[in-house]
Amino acid sequence: MTSAPAPVLAGIDARRLGQIEMGDTLAARNSRLSAGDKIAVRIRRSDGAGGQAAYQEFQVPYQKWMRVLDVLNWVAENEATDLAYRWFCGSKMCGTCAVRMNGREVLACWEAAEPAMTIEPLRNLPVIRDLIVDRTPYESKVASLEPWLERNTPYPPFPEPLNHKQMKDASKALDCISCMCCYSACPVIGLGNLTDFAGPAPLVQLGQTALDPRNDPDKVKRSLALTGIFNCVSCYKCEEVCPASIPIVSRIIEPLKAKAAQLLPDMAKHSFALRDIVADRGRVDPGALMLRVQGFRALANMARVIRLLLRRKINPLKTLLRTRTEAAEAASRILDRGIAK
Ligand code: SF4
Ligand code: SF4
Ligand code: FES
């Protein structure tokens, strides 16, 4: 008897399943274009001197295997010699060519050209000119986090007794090419100064050493205190766009949050309160959460409280009576309340 063929999905990255279903893979996109076809390209242009940004349109002749970078090169060589954009390695190594194409963050040197393209600079960073952004906010944040090793024990003899398990998260972070695609995609960074969140790219840089077991915990604590890490809402937008396929949330941000909860429990006040409330009541109780985190200061903004009441976001009666759902017992069993506080 012959064995059944292996499932077609074996070996496929689960994060790409949506692309496969929507016919949005590289092969599918390439098959929609033939050599000589005209690609309709819109590029967002600005002078960087505060002038109004505008979209300029170009018709670019398609050549087989054309990438977004090839399209930009064609435009710069043939129609807009003053077009400003960055690239260096041309092979997904340096991270300098990141732009937004049709609303998603991509590496221009790696992304296939599409029949119609709108190319824009990355978000959440000041634009210097056309597609060039100022990397200073990212680089100064990374520098402030001091992402290097400080040991509190002497060097052991060479080679160091480190194993894969100890380095499993830090080693993922080492794949980062600092392209800032994730920083541009992060909705919390998009809120600007409303939070003190460092952002996914600086956290990945910090993860390279903060998740290394050789690092001094006091040094890691100092760095984590500057990250505002609990502002991350775990929406996974950063992971979706990372060209290096780094599991940013599950392997970098979540382990860093766990470290912060252990080293700086005050930072995790909101998370601990949420955990206790769910374990106690089997549900999220926003009213109780507000009171636990902000105390009676939560009542100072009456207009907000009334808005939340009208939208039925909070129910004071349920909060006061500590109403429990059927899931309370299971929730309390599942959530280990013995975590250090
Ligand atoms: S998961 Fe966190 S870091 Fe990533 S995009 Fe969402 S809020 Fe930003
Ligand atoms: S984590 Fe990924 S998306 Fe973010 S800067 Fe590094 S390589 Fe780019
Ligand atoms: S040019 Fe270096 S990553 Fe694209």
Tab-separated table of C-alpha atoms and ligand atoms in Angstrom:
chain	number	residue	atom	x	y	z
A	1	MET	CA	0.000	0.000	0.000
A	2	THR	CA	1.412	3.397	-0.956
A	3	SER	CA	1.481	6.084	1.709
A	4	ALA	CA	-0.646	9.239	1.335
A	5	PRO	CA	1.182	12.301	-0.036
A	6	ALA	CA	2.508	14.749	2.571
A	7	PRO	CA	0.157	17.680	3.279
A	8	VAL	CA	0.829	20.600	0.937
A	9	LEU	CA	1.014	23.025	3.884
A	10	ALA	CA	3.959	21.252	5.478
A	11	GLY	CA	6.874	23.672	5.838
A	12	ILE	CA	4.811	26.794	5.091
A	13	ASP	CA	5.156	29.725	7.475
A	14	ALA	CA	1.719	30.084	9.143
A	15	ARG	CA	2.031	33.866	8.916
A	16	ARG	CA	2.028	33.588	5.107
A	17	LEU	CA	-1.171	31.499	4.878
A	18	GLY	CA	-3.318	34.617	4.354
A	19	GLN	CA	-1.097	35.696	1.476
A	20	ILE	CA	-1.410	32.259	-0.118
A	21	GLU	CA	-5.209	32.289	0.209
A	22	MET	CA	-5.414	35.781	-1.301
A	23	GLY	CA	-3.076	34.925	-4.195
A	24	ASP	CA	-0.673	37.535	-2.873
A	25	THR	CA	2.560	35.537	-2.999
A	26	LEU	CA	5.652	36.650	-4.865
A	27	ALA	CA	5.042	34.068	-7.603
A	28	ALA	CA	1.378	35.081	-7.980
A	29	ARG	CA	2.287	38.757	-8.180
A	30	ASN	CA	4.993	38.149	-10.740
A	31	SER	CA	2.635	36.093	-12.885
A	32	ARG	CA	0.313	39.100	-13.226
A	33	LEU	CA	2.984	41.061	-15.105
A	34	SER	CA	4.886	40.373	-18.334
A	35	ALA	CA	7.970	42.109	-19.672
A	36	GLY	CA	7.119	45.470	-21.243
A	37	ASP	CA	3.842	45.976	-19.315
A	38	LYS	CA	3.501	49.446	-17.873
A	39	ILE	CA	3.540	49.635	-14.098
A	40	ALA	CA	1.563	52.574	-12.709
A	41	VAL	CA	3.674	54.044	-9.927
A	42	ARG	CA	2.723	56.847	-7.542
A	43	ILE	CA	5.505	58.159	-5.337
A	44	ARG	CA	4.946	60.467	-2.406
A	45	ARG	CA	7.310	63.379	-2.730
A	46	SER	CA	8.140	66.179	-0.332
A	47	ASP	CA	10.930	68.723	-0.147
A	48	GLY	CA	11.644	68.204	3.551
A	49	ALA	CA	11.491	71.966	4.080
A	50	GLY	CA	7.938	71.945	5.356
A	51	GLY	CA	6.381	72.192	1.877
A	52	GLN	CA	3.221	70.276	0.991
A	53	ALA	CA	3.797	66.602	0.059
A	54	ALA	CA	2.350	65.450	-3.265
A	55	TYR	CA	2.086	62.224	-5.232
A	56	GLN	CA	3.903	62.089	-8.567
A	57	GLU	CA	2.890	59.462	-11.115
A	58	PHE	CA	5.121	57.455	-13.458
A	59	GLN	CA	4.648	54.693	-16.015
A	60	VAL	CA	7.513	52.241	-15.660
A	61	PRO	CA	8.158	49.434	-18.198
A	62	TYR	CA	8.153	46.110	-16.374
A	63	GLN	CA	11.118	43.771	-16.680
A	64	LYS	CA	11.104	40.214	-15.420
A	65	TRP	CA	11.841	39.858	-11.685
A	66	MET	CA	11.613	43.627	-11.181
A	67	ARG	CA	11.729	44.695	-7.530
A	68	VAL	CA	10.426	47.904	-5.979
A	69	LEU	CA	14.043	49.105	-5.875
A	70	ASP	CA	14.414	48.516	-9.638
A	71	VAL	CA	11.296	50.619	-10.189
A	72	LEU	CA	12.748	53.436	-8.065
A	73	ASN	CA	16.082	53.185	-9.915
A	74	TRP	CA	14.268	53.390	-13.281
A	75	VAL	CA	12.338	56.457	-12.168
A	76	ALA	CA	15.499	58.132	-10.821
A	77	GLU	CA	17.466	57.366	-13.999
A	78	ASN	CA	14.769	58.294	-16.511
A	79	GLU	CA	12.178	60.681	-15.130
A	80	ALA	CA	12.964	62.170	-11.736
A	81	THR	CA	16.684	62.468	-11.236
A	82	ASP	CA	16.123	64.330	-7.974
A	83	LEU	CA	14.140	61.487	-6.383
A	84	ALA	CA	15.516	60.825	-2.885
A	85	TYR	CA	15.538	57.244	-1.592
A	86	ARG	CA	18.029	55.042	0.248
A	87	TRP	CA	19.548	51.682	-0.468
A	88	PHE	CA	22.914	50.120	-0.011
A	89	CYS	CA	23.311	46.326	-0.129
A	90	GLY	CA	20.447	45.460	-2.495
A	91	SER	CA	20.125	42.070	-0.822
A	92	LYS	CA	18.134	42.317	2.442
A	93	MET	CA	21.201	42.867	4.602
A	94	CYS	CA	21.498	46.555	5.513
A	95	GLY	CA	17.861	47.528	6.185
A	96	THR	CA	18.211	50.990	4.624
A	97	CYS	CA	15.723	50.627	1.756
A	98	ALA	CA	12.496	50.163	3.741
A	99	VAL	CA	9.459	52.013	2.364
A	100	ARG	CA	5.690	51.551	2.415
A	101	MET	CA	4.312	49.995	-0.727
A	102	ASN	CA	0.539	49.850	-1.200
A	103	GLY	CA	0.075	50.436	2.505
A	104	ARG	CA	2.484	47.877	3.876
A	105	GLU	CA	6.083	48.125	5.017
A	106	VAL	CA	8.528	46.362	2.676
A	107	LEU	CA	12.190	46.272	1.772
A	108	ALA	CA	12.420	47.871	-1.676
A	109	CYS	CA	15.292	45.554	-2.597
A	110	TRP	CA	13.311	42.432	-1.707
A	111	GLU	CA	9.711	43.141	-2.652
A	112	ALA	CA	8.450	42.302	-6.118
A	113	ALA	CA	6.990	45.125	-8.212
A	114	GLU	CA	3.209	45.094	-8.565
A	115	PRO	CA	1.005	46.263	-11.478
A	116	ALA	CA	-0.016	49.405	-9.560
A	117	MET	CA	2.088	50.758	-6.731
A	118	THR	CA	1.889	53.630	-4.304
A	119	ILE	CA	5.270	54.106	-2.652
A	120	GLU	CA	5.575	56.194	0.495
A	121	PRO	CA	8.150	56.788	3.225
A	122	LEU	CA	7.928	54.877	6.507
A	123	ARG	CA	5.502	56.228	9.097
A	124	ASN	CA	6.228	57.405	12.638
A	125	LEU	CA	9.510	59.100	11.646
A	126	PRO	CA	10.186	62.627	10.320
A	127	VAL	CA	10.602	62.731	6.534
A	128	ILE	CA	13.834	64.348	5.353
A	129	ARG	CA	12.930	64.269	1.673
A	130	ASP	CA	10.764	62.071	-0.589
A	131	LEU	CA	11.270	58.494	0.691
A	132	ILE	CA	14.068	59.265	3.136
A	133	VAL	CA	13.196	59.327	6.820
A	134	ASP	CA	15.191	60.599	9.766
A	135	ARG	CA	16.353	57.591	11.788
A	136	THR	CA	17.361	59.726	14.789
A	137	PRO	CA	14.336	58.924	17.039
A	138	TYR	CA	15.032	55.210	16.634
A	139	GLU	CA	18.801	55.445	16.984
A	140	SER	CA	18.743	57.719	20.018
A	141	LYS	CA	16.202	55.454	21.719
A	142	VAL	CA	18.398	52.415	21.046
A	143	ALA	CA	21.451	54.250	22.444
A	144	SER	CA	19.529	55.264	25.580
A	145	LEU	CA	18.692	51.600	26.237
A	146	GLU	CA	22.432	50.757	26.331
A	147	PRO	CA	22.009	47.486	24.434
A	148	TRP	CA	25.271	45.870	25.440
A	149	LEU	CA	26.408	43.204	27.887
A	150	GLU	CA	27.610	44.057	31.370
A	151	ARG	CA	28.736	41.071	33.375
A	152	ASN	CA	28.647	40.827	37.134
A	153	THR	CA	30.673	37.631	37.161
A	154	PRO	CA	34.188	37.019	35.818
A	155	TYR	CA	34.636	35.573	32.323
A	156	PRO	CA	34.610	31.789	32.410
A	157	PRO	CA	37.244	29.965	30.366
A	158	PHE	CA	36.753	29.855	26.602
A	159	PRO	CA	34.486	28.491	25.157
A	160	GLU	CA	31.737	29.795	27.413
A	161	PRO	CA	29.316	27.167	28.687
A	162	LEU	CA	26.230	28.579	26.894
A	163	ASN	CA	23.596	26.400	25.305
A	164	HIS	CA	20.935	26.943	22.636
A	165	LYS	CA	18.114	26.958	25.150
A	166	GLN	CA	19.654	29.835	27.120
A	167	MET	CA	20.124	31.869	23.934
A	168	LYS	CA	16.928	30.890	22.110
A	169	ASP	CA	15.251	34.333	22.342
A	170	ALA	CA	18.345	36.550	22.154
A	171	SER	CA	19.518	34.703	19.059
A	172	LYS	CA	16.255	35.507	17.234
A	173	ALA	CA	16.789	39.207	18.004
A	174	LEU	CA	20.269	39.025	16.441
A	175	ASP	CA	18.638	38.589	13.005
A	176	CYS	CA	17.394	42.206	13.088
A	177	ILE	CA	18.634	44.392	10.215
A	178	SER	CA	17.333	47.662	11.762
A	179	CYS	CA	15.059	48.396	8.811
A	180	MET	CA	12.384	49.971	11.054
A	181	CYS	CA	9.481	48.370	9.139
A	182	CYS	CA	8.071	47.258	12.502
A	183	TYR	CA	8.491	50.737	13.983
A	184	SER	CA	6.488	52.186	11.102
A	185	ALA	CA	3.720	49.570	11.448
A	186	CYS	CA	3.285	49.911	15.228
A	187	PRO	CA	0.004	51.654	16.138
A	188	VAL	CA	1.249	52.537	19.633
A	189	ILE	CA	4.260	54.405	18.221
A	190	GLY	CA	1.720	56.143	15.971
A	191	LEU	CA	0.189	57.696	19.110
A	192	GLY	CA	3.326	59.846	19.449
A	193	ASN	CA	4.022	61.297	22.887
A	194	LEU	CA	0.815	59.885	24.397
A	195	THR	CA	2.878	56.932	25.626
A	196	ASP	CA	6.528	56.415	26.526
A	197	PHE	CA	6.706	53.198	24.478
A	198	ALA	CA	10.157	52.578	22.969
A	199	GLY	CA	8.721	50.662	19.997
A	200	PRO	CA	9.366	47.220	18.539
A	201	ALA	CA	12.684	47.879	16.767
A	202	PRO	CA	14.462	49.326	19.846
A	203	LEU	CA	13.057	46.449	21.921
A	204	VAL	CA	14.474	43.915	19.486
A	205	GLN	CA	17.860	45.648	19.759
A	206	LEU	CA	17.589	45.523	23.543
A	207	GLY	CA	16.510	41.869	23.409
A	208	GLN	CA	19.863	40.939	21.858
A	209	THR	CA	21.545	41.516	25.209
A	210	ALA	CA	18.732	41.788	27.797
A	211	LEU	CA	17.657	38.224	26.969
A	212	ASP	CA	21.246	36.991	27.199
A	213	PRO	CA	21.704	35.133	30.510
A	214	ARG	CA	25.206	36.615	30.940
A	215	ASN	CA	23.884	40.167	31.324
A	216	ASP	CA	23.846	41.775	34.768
A	217	PRO	CA	20.174	41.891	35.976
A	218	ASP	CA	20.718	45.412	37.405
A	219	LYS	CA	21.826	46.623	33.992
A	220	VAL	CA	18.807	44.930	32.335
A	221	LYS	CA	16.534	46.518	34.930
A	222	ARG	CA	17.931	50.003	34.175
A	223	SER	CA	17.316	49.525	30.463
A	224	LEU	CA	13.837	48.034	30.827
A	225	ALA	CA	12.760	50.965	32.998
A	226	LEU	CA	13.123	53.197	29.914
A	227	THR	CA	11.059	51.091	27.515
A	228	GLY	CA	7.406	51.649	28.527
A	229	ILE	CA	7.073	48.043	27.402
A	230	PHE	CA	3.648	47.429	28.901
A	231	ASN	CA	2.176	49.900	26.410
A	232	CYS	CA	2.573	47.211	23.739
A	233	VAL	CA	-0.904	45.891	22.952
A	234	SER	CA	0.332	42.636	21.357
A	235	CYS	CA	-1.408	43.381	18.048
A	236	TYR	CA	1.346	41.589	16.053
A	237	LYS	CA	1.434	44.290	13.341
A	238	CYS	CA	5.209	44.471	13.801
A	239	GLU	CA	5.643	40.746	13.279
A	240	GLU	CA	3.499	40.794	10.140
A	241	VAL	CA	5.856	43.166	8.347
A	242	CYS	CA	9.266	42.070	9.636
A	243	PRO	CA	11.318	41.095	6.551
A	244	ALA	CA	13.645	39.035	8.754
A	245	SER	CA	10.658	36.995	10.053
A	246	ILE	CA	11.614	37.697	13.663
A	247	PRO	CA	8.905	36.561	16.116
A	248	ILE	CA	9.012	40.033	17.660
A	249	VAL	CA	6.093	39.637	20.054
A	250	SER	CA	6.320	36.017	21.123
A	251	ARG	CA	10.100	35.690	21.373
A	252	ILE	CA	11.277	39.215	22.194
A	253	ILE	CA	8.570	41.462	23.657
A	254	GLU	CA	6.786	38.811	25.760
A	255	PRO	CA	10.037	37.500	27.346
A	256	LEU	CA	11.104	41.133	27.980
A	257	LYS	CA	7.728	41.830	29.597
A	258	ALA	CA	8.197	38.772	31.820
A	259	LYS	CA	11.641	40.049	32.794
A	260	ALA	CA	10.259	43.531	33.510
A	261	ALA	CA	7.457	42.033	35.653
A	262	GLN	CA	10.091	40.176	37.643
A	263	LEU	CA	12.676	42.980	37.972
A	264	LEU	CA	10.338	45.995	38.034
A	265	PRO	CA	6.935	44.808	39.352
A	266	ASP	CA	5.615	48.391	39.543
A	267	MET	CA	5.857	48.654	35.752
A	268	ALA	CA	3.547	45.658	35.416
A	269	LYS	CA	0.887	46.961	37.822
A	270	HIS	CA	-1.750	47.049	35.095
A	271	SER	CA	-0.974	43.491	33.931
A	272	PHE	CA	-0.982	42.086	37.470
A	273	ALA	CA	-4.299	43.819	38.222
A	274	LEU	CA	-5.860	42.448	35.032
A	275	ARG	CA	-4.608	38.976	35.817
A	276	ASP	CA	-6.024	39.083	39.376
A	277	ILE	CA	-9.403	40.385	38.205
A	278	VAL	CA	-9.763	37.714	35.507
A	279	ALA	CA	-8.693	35.001	37.944
A	280	ASP	CA	-11.160	36.277	40.519
A	281	ARG	CA	-14.189	36.941	38.291
A	282	GLY	CA	-13.608	34.926	35.137
A	283	ARG	CA	-14.006	38.077	33.061
A	284	VAL	CA	-12.400	41.434	32.369
A	285	ASP	CA	-13.978	44.081	34.573
A	286	PRO	CA	-12.850	47.475	33.181
A	287	GLY	CA	-14.326	49.369	36.150
A	288	ALA	CA	-12.387	47.304	38.675
A	289	LEU	CA	-9.268	47.572	36.526
A	290	MET	CA	-9.488	51.373	36.442
A	291	LEU	CA	-9.907	51.506	40.229
A	292	ARG	CA	-7.067	49.066	40.867
A	293	VAL	CA	-4.620	50.917	38.608
A	294	GLN	CA	-5.616	54.561	39.142
A	295	GLY	CA	-7.386	54.428	42.520
A	296	PHE	CA	-9.953	57.172	43.108
A	297	ARG	CA	-8.071	59.386	40.629
A	298	ALA	CA	-10.057	57.437	38.025
A	299	LEU	CA	-13.167	59.333	39.183
A	300	ALA	CA	-11.547	62.754	38.778
A	301	ASN	CA	-12.333	62.824	35.051
A	302	MET	CA	-16.135	62.666	35.359
A	303	ALA	CA	-16.740	63.357	31.661
A	304	ARG	CA	-14.755	60.211	30.807
A	305	VAL	CA	-16.549	58.120	33.420
A	306	ILE	CA	-19.938	59.223	32.025
A	307	ARG	CA	-18.804	58.426	28.466
A	308	LEU	CA	-17.765	54.925	29.566
A	309	LEU	CA	-21.098	54.442	31.363
A	310	LEU	CA	-23.102	55.559	28.328
A	311	ARG	CA	-21.143	53.197	26.084
A	312	ARG	CA	-21.650	50.401	28.647
A	313	LYS	CA	-17.922	49.915	28.955
A	314	ILE	CA	-18.204	49.908	32.743
A	315	ASN	CA	-20.920	48.578	35.038
A	316	PRO	CA	-20.469	49.921	38.596
A	317	LEU	CA	-23.017	47.498	40.051
A	318	LYS	CA	-21.201	44.438	38.680
A	319	THR	CA	-17.904	45.908	39.850
A	320	LEU	CA	-19.160	46.525	43.408
A	321	LEU	CA	-20.832	43.115	43.655
A	322	ARG	CA	-17.715	41.451	42.176
A	323	THR	CA	-19.984	39.476	39.850
A	324	ARG	CA	-18.303	36.243	38.768
A	325	THR	CA	-18.907	34.241	35.602
A	326	GLU	CA	-18.939	30.456	35.237
A	327	ALA	CA	-15.386	30.691	33.940
A	328	ALA	CA	-14.055	32.103	37.221
A	329	GLU	CA	-12.985	28.774	38.682
A	330	ALA	CA	-11.205	27.662	35.529
A	331	ALA	CA	-9.611	31.107	35.097
A	332	SER	CA	-8.298	31.052	38.640
A	333	ARG	CA	-6.935	27.546	38.121
A	334	ILE	CA	-5.250	28.416	34.824
A	335	LEU	CA	-3.725	31.725	35.868
A	336	ASP	CA	-0.879	31.006	38.170
A	337	ARG	CA	-1.273	33.635	40.851
A	338	GLY	CA	2.005	32.748	42.446
A	339	ILE	CA	3.915	35.041	40.063
A	340	ALA	CA	6.242	37.463	41.862
A	341	LYS	CA	4.572	40.792	42.581
B	1	SF4	S1	2.614	44.041	18.999
B	1	SF4	FE1	3.288	45.743	20.289
B	1	SF4	S2	5.196	46.458	19.335
B	1	SF4	FE2	4.157	45.133	17.836
B	1	SF4	S3	2.991	46.554	16.573
B	1	SF4	FE3	1.593	45.862	18.192
B	1	SF4	S4	1.818	47.373	19.828
B	1	SF4	FE4	3.550	47.678	18.437
B	2	SF4	S1	12.669	43.601	14.008
B	2	SF4	FE1	12.359	43.106	11.842
B	2	SF4	S2	11.122	44.817	11.072
B	2	SF4	FE2	11.961	45.461	13.026
B	2	SF4	S3	13.832	46.570	12.525
B	2	SF4	FE3	14.424	44.448	12.933
B	2	SF4	S4	14.370	43.438	10.943
B	2	SF4	FE4	13.269	45.351	10.711
B	3	FES	S1	19.235	47.711	0.203
B	3	FES	FE1	19.993	46.713	1.969
B	3	FES	S2	18.248	45.776	2.773
B	3	FES	FE2	17.527	46.663	0.967
